[in-house]
Amino acid sequence: MTVPRVLVAVVGVVTTISAVLADLVVPGLAAQHAFNPAWPPHAKFHDAQYLVMTVLLGVIGLVLVGRNTRGGLWCAAAVLATPWLGMLGALAFPGTATYDPEFADRTLFVLGMHGQVFLAIVLLLALLAATVLAARAEPAR
């Protein structure tokens, strides 16, 4: 497997499992999401929607990167970028925040960014690097 495919596959695995771990499995994080008693049912619905969507996009990305075609790699990168770009784009909407105020003291920040935002940027950069490397490896036409 080439370096670009490995990079995209790693992003695919992280995409498939990270939201489930953060929102359902890891107790300290799940308490801020799916198991947050302060969240109304509609907010929990959208959290669950995001979980299912992210798992599906991760699996689709992994299937696409497994195809040994140039198009498969490009499509996998685009599909896998979707939830992470969506996370960053959500910050542009009024009234949104990366964490609820009651969890400010338990929120992880990396280089001044919320941990999820930092992860999104790292994964998007990995996808960008993979596509640039793949494009450079393509024979000239």
PDB file of N, CA, C and O in Angstrom, residues 71-98:
ATOM      1  N   GLY A  71      -9.024   7.172  -8.841  1.00  0.00           N
ATOM      2  CA  GLY A  71     -10.314   7.742  -8.487  1.00  0.00           C
ATOM      3  C   GLY A  71     -10.779   7.318  -7.106  1.00  0.00           C
ATOM      4  O   GLY A  71     -11.401   8.104  -6.389  1.00  0.00           O
ATOM      5  N   GLY A  72     -10.489   6.079  -6.731  1.00  0.00           N
ATOM      6  CA  GLY A  72     -10.876   5.591  -5.408  1.00  0.00           C
ATOM      7  C   GLY A  72     -10.199   6.377  -4.300  1.00  0.00           C
ATOM      8  O   GLY A  72     -10.838   6.723  -3.298  1.00  0.00           O
ATOM      9  N   LEU A  73      -8.939   6.687  -4.480  1.00  0.00           N
ATOM     10  CA  LEU A  73      -8.201   7.459  -3.474  1.00  0.00           C
ATOM     11  C   LEU A  73      -8.757   8.879  -3.360  1.00  0.00           C
ATOM     12  O   LEU A  73      -8.995   9.372  -2.258  1.00  0.00           O
ATOM     13  N   TRP A  74      -8.988   9.519  -4.491  1.00  0.00           N
ATOM     14  CA  TRP A  74      -9.508  10.890  -4.487  1.00  0.00           C
ATOM     15  C   TRP A  74     -10.908  10.931  -3.870  1.00  0.00           C
ATOM     16  O   TRP A  74     -11.212  11.815  -3.074  1.00  0.00           O
ATOM     17  N   CYS A  75     -11.751   9.986  -4.242  1.00  0.00           N
ATOM     18  CA  CYS A  75     -13.110   9.944  -3.685  1.00  0.00           C
ATOM     19  C   CYS A  75     -13.072   9.653  -2.188  1.00  0.00           C
ATOM     20  O   CYS A  75     -13.829  10.252  -1.416  1.00  0.00           O
ATOM     21  N   ALA A  76     -12.197   8.747  -1.770  1.00  0.00           N
ATOM     22  CA  ALA A  76     -12.071   8.431  -0.340  1.00  0.00           C
ATOM     23  C   ALA A  76     -11.663   9.675   0.436  1.00  0.00           C
ATOM     24  O   ALA A  76     -12.229   9.970   1.501  1.00  0.00           O
ATOM     25  N   ALA A  77     -10.704  10.416  -0.079  1.00  0.00           N
ATOM     26  CA  ALA A  77     -10.255  11.634   0.604  1.00  0.00           C
ATOM     27  C   ALA A  77     -11.388  12.650   0.709  1.00  0.00           C
ATOM     28  O   ALA A  77     -11.576  13.278   1.759  1.00  0.00           O
ATOM     29  N   ALA A  78     -12.172  12.802  -0.347  1.00  0.00           N
ATOM     30  CA  ALA A  78     -13.286  13.750  -0.330  1.00  0.00           C
ATOM     31  C   ALA A  78     -14.356  13.322   0.678  1.00  0.00           C
ATOM     32  O   ALA A  78     -14.847  14.136   1.465  1.00  0.00           O
ATOM     33  N   VAL A  79     -14.697  12.055   0.671  1.00  0.00           N
ATOM     34  CA  VAL A  79     -15.707  11.536   1.598  1.00  0.00           C
ATOM     35  C   VAL A  79     -15.233  11.688   3.039  1.00  0.00           C
ATOM     36  O   VAL A  79     -15.991  12.109   3.914  1.00  0.00           O
ATOM     37  N   LEU A  80     -13.978  11.355   3.292  1.00  0.00           N
ATOM     38  CA  LEU A  80     -13.455  11.421   4.660  1.00  0.00           C
ATOM     39  C   LEU A  80     -13.254  12.850   5.144  1.00  0.00           C
ATOM     40  O   LEU A  80     -13.288  13.109   6.348  1.00  0.00           O
ATOM     41  N   ALA A  81     -13.070  13.779   4.235  1.00  0.00           N
ATOM     42  CA  ALA A  81     -12.940  15.181   4.638  1.00  0.00           C
ATOM     43  C   ALA A  81     -14.283  15.767   5.071  1.00  0.00           C
ATOM     44  O   ALA A  81     -14.325  16.718   5.857  1.00  0.00           O
ATOM     45  N   THR A  82     -15.376  15.192   4.596  1.00  0.00           N
ATOM     46  CA  THR A  82     -16.707  15.764   4.821  1.00  0.00           C
ATOM     47  C   THR A  82     -17.056  16.006   6.288  1.00  0.00           C
ATOM     48  O   THR A  82     -17.416  17.127   6.655  1.00  0.00           O
ATOM     49  N   PRO A  83     -16.967  15.016   7.186  1.00  0.00           N
ATOM     50  CA  PRO A  83     -17.355  15.303   8.571  1.00  0.00           C
ATOM     51  C   PRO A  83     -16.427  16.294   9.259  1.00  0.00           C
ATOM     52  O   PRO A  83     -16.870  17.079  10.107  1.00  0.00           O
ATOM     53  N   TRP A  84     -15.160  16.284   8.898  1.00  0.00           N
ATOM     54  CA  TRP A  84     -14.197  17.190   9.542  1.00  0.00           C
ATOM     55  C   TRP A  84     -14.386  18.617   9.048  1.00  0.00           C
ATOM     56  O   TRP A  84     -14.307  19.564   9.831  1.00  0.00           O
ATOM     57  N   LEU A  85     -14.654  18.788   7.762  1.00  0.00           N
ATOM     58  CA  LEU A  85     -14.976  20.124   7.248  1.00  0.00           C
ATOM     59  C   LEU A  85     -16.303  20.608   7.831  1.00  0.00           C
ATOM     60  O   LEU A  85     -16.467  21.786   8.127  1.00  0.00           O
ATOM     61  N   GLY A  86     -17.234  19.668   8.001  1.00  0.00           N
ATOM     62  CA  GLY A  86     -18.507  20.016   8.616  1.00  0.00           C
ATOM     63  C   GLY A  86     -18.336  20.504  10.045  1.00  0.00           C
ATOM     64  O   GLY A  86     -19.010  21.443  10.484  1.00  0.00           O
ATOM     65  N   MET A  87     -17.424  19.875  10.776  1.00  0.00           N
ATOM     66  CA  MET A  87     -17.162  20.301  12.152  1.00  0.00           C
ATOM     67  C   MET A  87     -16.613  21.725  12.172  1.00  0.00           C
ATOM     68  O   MET A  87     -17.068  22.570  12.956  1.00  0.00           O
ATOM     69  N   LEU A  88     -15.661  22.009  11.303  1.00  0.00           N
ATOM     70  CA  LEU A  88     -15.088  23.359  11.255  1.00  0.00           C
ATOM     71  C   LEU A  88     -16.121  24.365  10.759  1.00  0.00           C
ATOM     72  O   LEU A  88     -16.219  25.472  11.288  1.00  0.00           O
ATOM     73  N   GLY A  89     -16.902  23.978   9.766  1.00  0.00           N
ATOM     74  CA  GLY A  89     -17.923  24.869   9.229  1.00  0.00           C
ATOM     75  C   GLY A  89     -19.011  25.186  10.242  1.00  0.00           C
ATOM     76  O   GLY A  89     -19.587  26.284  10.225  1.00  0.00           O
ATOM     77  N   ALA A  90     -19.297  24.251  11.141  1.00  0.00           N
ATOM     78  CA  ALA A  90     -20.332  24.475  12.154  1.00  0.00           C
ATOM     79  C   ALA A  90     -19.987  25.643  13.064  1.00  0.00           C
ATOM     80  O   ALA A  90     -20.875  26.297  13.615  1.00  0.00           O
ATOM     81  N   LEU A  91     -18.709  25.921  13.213  1.00  0.00           N
ATOM     82  CA  LEU A  91     -18.279  27.028  14.077  1.00  0.00           C
ATOM     83  C   LEU A  91     -18.686  28.390  13.509  1.00  0.00           C
ATOM     84  O   LEU A  91     -18.708  29.375  14.240  1.00  0.00           O
ATOM     85  N   ALA A  92     -19.018  28.436  12.234  1.00  0.00           N
ATOM     86  CA  ALA A  92     -19.408  29.708  11.609  1.00  0.00           C
ATOM     87  C   ALA A  92     -20.860  30.078  11.903  1.00  0.00           C
ATOM     88  O   ALA A  92     -21.266  31.202  11.646  1.00  0.00           O
ATOM     89  N   PHE A  93     -21.624  29.137  12.447  1.00  0.00           N
ATOM     90  CA  PHE A  93     -23.033  29.412  12.724  1.00  0.00           C
ATOM     91  C   PHE A  93     -23.185  30.113  14.069  1.00  0.00           C
ATOM     92  O   PHE A  93     -22.485  29.784  15.030  1.00  0.00           O
ATOM     93  N   PRO A  94     -24.107  31.059  14.144  1.00  0.00           N
ATOM     94  CA  PRO A  94     -24.298  31.795  15.399  1.00  0.00           C
ATOM     95  C   PRO A  94     -24.744  30.875  16.535  1.00  0.00           C
ATOM     96  O   PRO A  94     -25.545  29.971  16.332  1.00  0.00           O
ATOM     97  N   GLY A  95     -24.189  31.115  17.710  1.00  0.00           N
ATOM     98  CA  GLY A  95     -24.588  30.384  18.904  1.00  0.00           C
ATOM     99  C   GLY A  95     -23.965  29.018  19.068  1.00  0.00           C
ATOM    100  O   GLY A  95     -24.307  28.297  19.991  1.00  0.00           O
ATOM    101  N   THR A  96     -23.036  28.634  18.171  1.00  0.00           N
ATOM    102  CA  THR A  96     -22.398  27.329  18.315  1.00  0.00           C
ATOM    103  C   THR A  96     -21.130  27.458  19.142  1.00  0.00           C
ATOM    104  O   THR A  96     -20.541  28.536  19.249  1.00  0.00           O
ATOM    105  N   ALA A  97     -20.724  26.354  19.735  1.00  0.00           N
ATOM    106  CA  ALA A  97     -19.489  26.314  20.529  1.00  0.00           C
ATOM    107  C   ALA A  97     -18.942  24.896  20.483  1.00  0.00           C
ATOM    108  O   ALA A  97     -19.684  23.942  20.251  1.00  0.00           O
ATOM    109  N   THR A  98     -17.665  24.768  20.711  1.00  0.00           N
ATOM    110  CA  THR A  98     -17.044  23.447  20.701  1.00  0.00           C
ATOM    111  C   THR A  98     -17.273  22.680  21.998  1.00  0.00           C
ATOM    112  O   THR A  98     -17.028  21.487  22.055  1.00  0.00           O
TER     113      THR A  98
END
